[in-house]
Amino acid sequence: MTIFSKIIAGEIPSYKVAEDDKFYAFLDINPVNWGHTLVVPKQEVDYIFDIDDDQLADMIVFAKKVATAMKKAIPCRKIGVTVLGLEVPHAHIHLVPLQKEGDMDFKHKIDNPDPEKMKKIAADIAANL
Ligand code: 5GP
């Protein structure tokens, strides 16, 4: 079971943003910028391009809904989209609010983000879904 499957199962806490029968969205615990959200399929697949076409299309549509809510909740120019997958072997899309290119710099993460702020951001995004 991957760490993201444990989060989806509720065995590990997360700042949940959205969920449906196939996907789960939650705040990245070490955000590159405030509001940094991960979109994950409930099905355990490591590499995103191993996901079958229909499921991958649904994942992008789910990510679009989350990104639309993020853009309403968080002042930003756009929501940036990245896929890395080098750390956690469970496919996920990174959604990051952007004012400038440097806001998507994975070398500079926010250390020990304030839990109350994270909770509020997750609630604000969820309220805009
Ligand atoms: P990647 O696999 O895309 O290279 O990076 C994995 C991402 O997942 C990282 O940005 C990391 O901060 C995030 N991450 C790793 N473990 C956890 C966790 O237990 N909870 C949350 N919310 N995010 C995590």
mmCIF file of C-alpha atoms and ligand atoms in Angstrom:
data_model
loop_
_atom_site.group_PDB
_atom_site.id
_atom_site.type_symbol
_atom_site.label_atom_id
_atom_site.label_comp_id
_atom_site.label_asym_id
_atom_site.label_seq_id
_atom_site.Cartn_x
_atom_site.Cartn_y
_atom_site.Cartn_z
ATOM 1 C CA MET A 1 0.000 0.000 0.000
ATOM 2 C CA THR A 2 1.493 3.393 -0.954
ATOM 3 C CA ILE A 3 1.551 6.363 1.400
ATOM 4 C CA PHE A 4 -1.102 7.996 -0.805
ATOM 5 C CA SER A 5 -3.360 4.918 -0.531
ATOM 6 C CA LYS A 6 -3.020 5.203 3.258
ATOM 7 C CA ILE A 7 -4.026 8.874 3.016
ATOM 8 C CA ILE A 8 -7.024 7.993 0.818
ATOM 9 C CA ALA A 9 -8.019 5.265 3.306
ATOM 10 C CA GLY A 10 -7.809 7.787 6.163
ATOM 11 C CA GLU A 11 -4.998 5.895 7.884
ATOM 12 C CA ILE A 12 -2.744 8.951 7.515
ATOM 13 C CA PRO A 13 -4.285 12.416 7.954
ATOM 14 C CA SER A 14 -4.405 14.876 5.073
ATOM 15 C CA TYR A 15 -5.753 18.322 4.280
ATOM 16 C CA LYS A 16 -8.451 16.995 1.963
ATOM 17 C CA VAL A 17 -9.686 19.243 -0.822
ATOM 18 C CA ALA A 18 -11.930 16.993 -2.947
ATOM 19 C CA GLU A 19 -12.893 13.369 -3.499
ATOM 20 C CA ASP A 20 -15.070 11.280 -5.788
ATOM 21 C CA ASP A 21 -15.330 7.538 -6.389
ATOM 22 C CA LYS A 22 -12.083 7.438 -8.426
ATOM 23 C CA PHE A 23 -9.887 10.357 -7.290
ATOM 24 C CA TYR A 24 -8.702 12.175 -4.178
ATOM 25 C CA ALA A 25 -7.190 15.673 -3.892
ATOM 26 C CA PHE A 26 -5.278 16.997 -0.864
ATOM 27 C CA LEU A 27 -2.660 19.596 0.004
ATOM 28 C CA ASP A 28 0.988 18.673 -0.469
ATOM 29 C CA ILE A 29 2.542 18.459 3.002
ATOM 30 C CA ASN A 30 5.641 20.385 1.815
ATOM 31 C CA PRO A 31 4.083 22.900 -0.571
ATOM 32 C CA VAL A 32 6.173 24.755 -3.127
ATOM 33 C CA ASN A 33 3.590 27.527 -2.784
ATOM 34 C CA TRP A 34 0.477 28.016 -0.656
ATOM 35 C CA GLY A 35 -2.369 25.923 -2.023
ATOM 36 C CA HIS A 36 -0.125 23.301 -3.678
ATOM 37 C CA THR A 37 -2.514 20.382 -4.211
ATOM 38 C CA LEU A 38 -2.025 16.774 -5.304
ATOM 39 C CA VAL A 39 -4.585 14.892 -7.403
ATOM 40 C CA VAL A 40 -4.322 11.129 -7.016
ATOM 41 C CA PRO A 41 -6.240 8.177 -8.494
ATOM 42 C CA LYS A 42 -7.617 5.769 -5.896
ATOM 43 C CA GLN A 43 -6.290 2.969 -8.076
ATOM 44 C CA GLU A 44 -2.625 2.322 -7.264
ATOM 45 C CA VAL A 45 -0.587 2.947 -10.404
ATOM 46 C CA ASP A 46 2.994 4.216 -10.180
ATOM 47 C CA TYR A 47 3.569 5.909 -13.546
ATOM 48 C CA ILE A 48 0.901 8.298 -14.764
ATOM 49 C CA PHE A 49 1.173 7.183 -18.392
ATOM 50 C CA ASP A 50 0.474 3.573 -17.372
ATOM 51 C CA ILE A 51 -3.065 4.685 -16.444
ATOM 52 C CA ASP A 52 -5.569 3.589 -19.071
ATOM 53 C CA ASP A 53 -6.949 6.236 -21.418
ATOM 54 C CA ASP A 54 -10.447 6.604 -19.941
ATOM 55 C CA GLN A 55 -9.185 6.827 -16.372
ATOM 56 C CA LEU A 56 -6.474 9.323 -17.362
ATOM 57 C CA ALA A 57 -9.032 11.497 -19.162
ATOM 58 C CA ASP A 58 -11.262 11.403 -16.056
ATOM 59 C CA MET A 59 -8.265 12.306 -13.880
ATOM 60 C CA ILE A 60 -7.565 15.422 -15.947
ATOM 61 C CA VAL A 61 -11.230 16.462 -15.767
ATOM 62 C CA PHE A 62 -11.176 15.949 -11.973
ATOM 63 C CA ALA A 63 -7.937 18.001 -11.757
ATOM 64 C CA LYS A 64 -9.620 20.737 -13.818
ATOM 65 C CA LYS A 65 -12.479 20.958 -11.285
ATOM 66 C CA VAL A 66 -10.000 21.202 -8.415
ATOM 67 C CA ALA A 67 -7.864 23.787 -10.257
ATOM 68 C CA THR A 68 -10.951 25.894 -11.015
ATOM 69 C CA ALA A 69 -11.842 25.925 -7.311
ATOM 70 C CA MET A 70 -8.230 26.723 -6.396
ATOM 71 C CA LYS A 71 -8.184 29.711 -8.747
ATOM 72 C CA LYS A 72 -11.334 31.092 -7.092
ATOM 73 C CA ALA A 73 -10.006 30.494 -3.574
ATOM 74 C CA ILE A 74 -6.400 31.665 -3.952
ATOM 75 C CA PRO A 75 -5.230 34.926 -5.561
ATOM 76 C CA CYS A 76 -3.049 33.848 -8.515
ATOM 77 C CA ARG A 77 -2.618 34.301 -12.253
ATOM 78 C CA LYS A 78 -2.988 30.644 -13.163
ATOM 79 C CA ILE A 79 -2.857 27.168 -11.689
ATOM 80 C CA GLY A 80 0.313 25.438 -12.851
ATOM 81 C CA VAL A 81 0.340 21.712 -13.588
ATOM 82 C CA THR A 82 3.313 19.383 -13.087
ATOM 83 C CA VAL A 83 3.893 15.649 -12.940
ATOM 84 C CA LEU A 84 7.080 14.382 -11.294
ATOM 85 C CA GLY A 85 6.461 11.119 -9.479
ATOM 86 C CA LEU A 86 10.089 10.609 -8.492
ATOM 87 C CA GLU A 87 9.391 10.364 -4.758
ATOM 88 C CA VAL A 88 6.040 8.626 -4.283
ATOM 89 C CA PRO A 89 5.306 5.624 -6.570
ATOM 90 C CA HIS A 90 1.598 6.439 -6.863
ATOM 91 C CA ALA A 91 0.666 8.619 -9.839
ATOM 92 C CA HIS A 92 -0.261 12.205 -8.972
ATOM 93 C CA ILE A 93 -0.693 15.613 -10.575
ATOM 94 C CA HIS A 94 0.739 18.656 -8.792
ATOM 95 C CA LEU A 95 -1.487 21.758 -9.010
ATOM 96 C CA VAL A 96 0.258 24.958 -7.876
ATOM 97 C CA PRO A 97 -1.123 28.529 -7.756
ATOM 98 C CA LEU A 98 1.227 30.760 -9.756
ATOM 99 C CA GLN A 99 1.963 34.475 -9.782
ATOM 100 C CA LYS A 100 5.350 33.965 -11.413
ATOM 101 C CA GLU A 101 7.441 31.104 -12.826
ATOM 102 C CA GLY A 102 9.453 30.770 -9.587
ATOM 103 C CA ASP A 103 6.315 29.746 -7.690
ATOM 104 C CA MET A 104 6.725 26.259 -9.230
ATOM 105 C CA ASP A 105 10.268 25.707 -7.971
ATOM 106 C CA PHE A 106 10.458 22.256 -6.373
ATOM 107 C CA LYS A 107 13.853 23.096 -4.876
ATOM 108 C CA HIS A 108 12.223 25.662 -2.581
ATOM 109 C CA LYS A 109 9.465 24.221 -0.450
ATOM 110 C CA ILE A 110 7.676 25.878 2.471
ATOM 111 C CA ASP A 111 9.124 24.260 5.596
ATOM 112 C CA ASN A 112 6.742 23.262 8.379
ATOM 113 C CA PRO A 113 3.688 25.000 6.931
ATOM 114 C CA ASP A 114 1.353 26.337 9.615
ATOM 115 C CA PRO A 115 -1.361 23.677 10.163
ATOM 116 C CA GLU A 116 -4.094 26.276 10.730
ATOM 117 C CA LYS A 117 -3.216 28.009 7.464
ATOM 118 C CA MET A 118 -3.179 24.668 5.605
ATOM 119 C CA LYS A 119 -6.559 23.757 7.099
ATOM 120 C CA LYS A 120 -8.043 27.090 6.023
ATOM 121 C CA ILE A 121 -6.647 26.835 2.472
ATOM 122 C CA ALA A 122 -8.054 23.305 2.053
ATOM 123 C CA ALA A 123 -11.450 24.458 3.354
ATOM 124 C CA ASP A 124 -11.439 27.538 1.075
ATOM 125 C CA ILE A 125 -10.695 25.406 -1.999
ATOM 126 C CA ALA A 126 -13.341 22.828 -1.029
ATOM 127 C CA ALA A 127 -15.898 25.622 -0.542
ATOM 128 C CA ASN A 128 -15.335 26.741 -4.157
ATOM 129 C CA LEU A 129 -15.855 23.329 -5.776
HETATM 130 P P1 5GP B 1 6.944 13.402 -6.478
HETATM 131 O O1 5GP B 1 6.670 11.927 -6.288
HETATM 132 O O2 5GP B 1 5.946 14.042 -7.402
HETATM 133 O O3 5GP B 1 8.355 13.673 -6.888
HETATM 134 O O4 5GP B 1 6.774 14.112 -5.060
HETATM 135 C C1 5GP B 1 5.850 13.650 -4.117
HETATM 136 C C2 5GP B 1 5.159 14.823 -3.438
HETATM 137 O O5 5GP B 1 4.316 14.280 -2.413
HETATM 138 C C3 5GP B 1 6.116 15.802 -2.760
HETATM 139 O O6 5GP B 1 5.813 17.128 -3.193
HETATM 140 C C4 5GP B 1 5.851 15.609 -1.259
HETATM 141 O O7 5GP B 1 5.939 16.814 -0.529
HETATM 142 C C5 5GP B 1 4.443 15.035 -1.235
HETATM 143 N N1 5GP B 1 4.229 14.108 -0.125
HETATM 144 C C6 5GP B 1 5.040 13.060 0.221
HETATM 145 N N2 5GP B 1 4.533 12.420 1.299
HETATM 146 C C7 5GP B 1 3.388 13.075 1.625
HETATM 147 C C8 5GP B 1 2.428 12.880 2.665
HETATM 148 O O8 5GP B 1 2.516 11.981 3.493
HETATM 149 N N3 5GP B 1 1.378 13.744 2.691
HETATM 150 C C9 5GP B 1 1.238 14.756 1.778
HETATM 151 N N4 5GP B 1 0.163 15.550 1.894
HETATM 152 N N5 5GP B 1 2.125 14.963 0.783
HETATM 153 C C10 5GP B 1 3.200 14.143 0.718
#
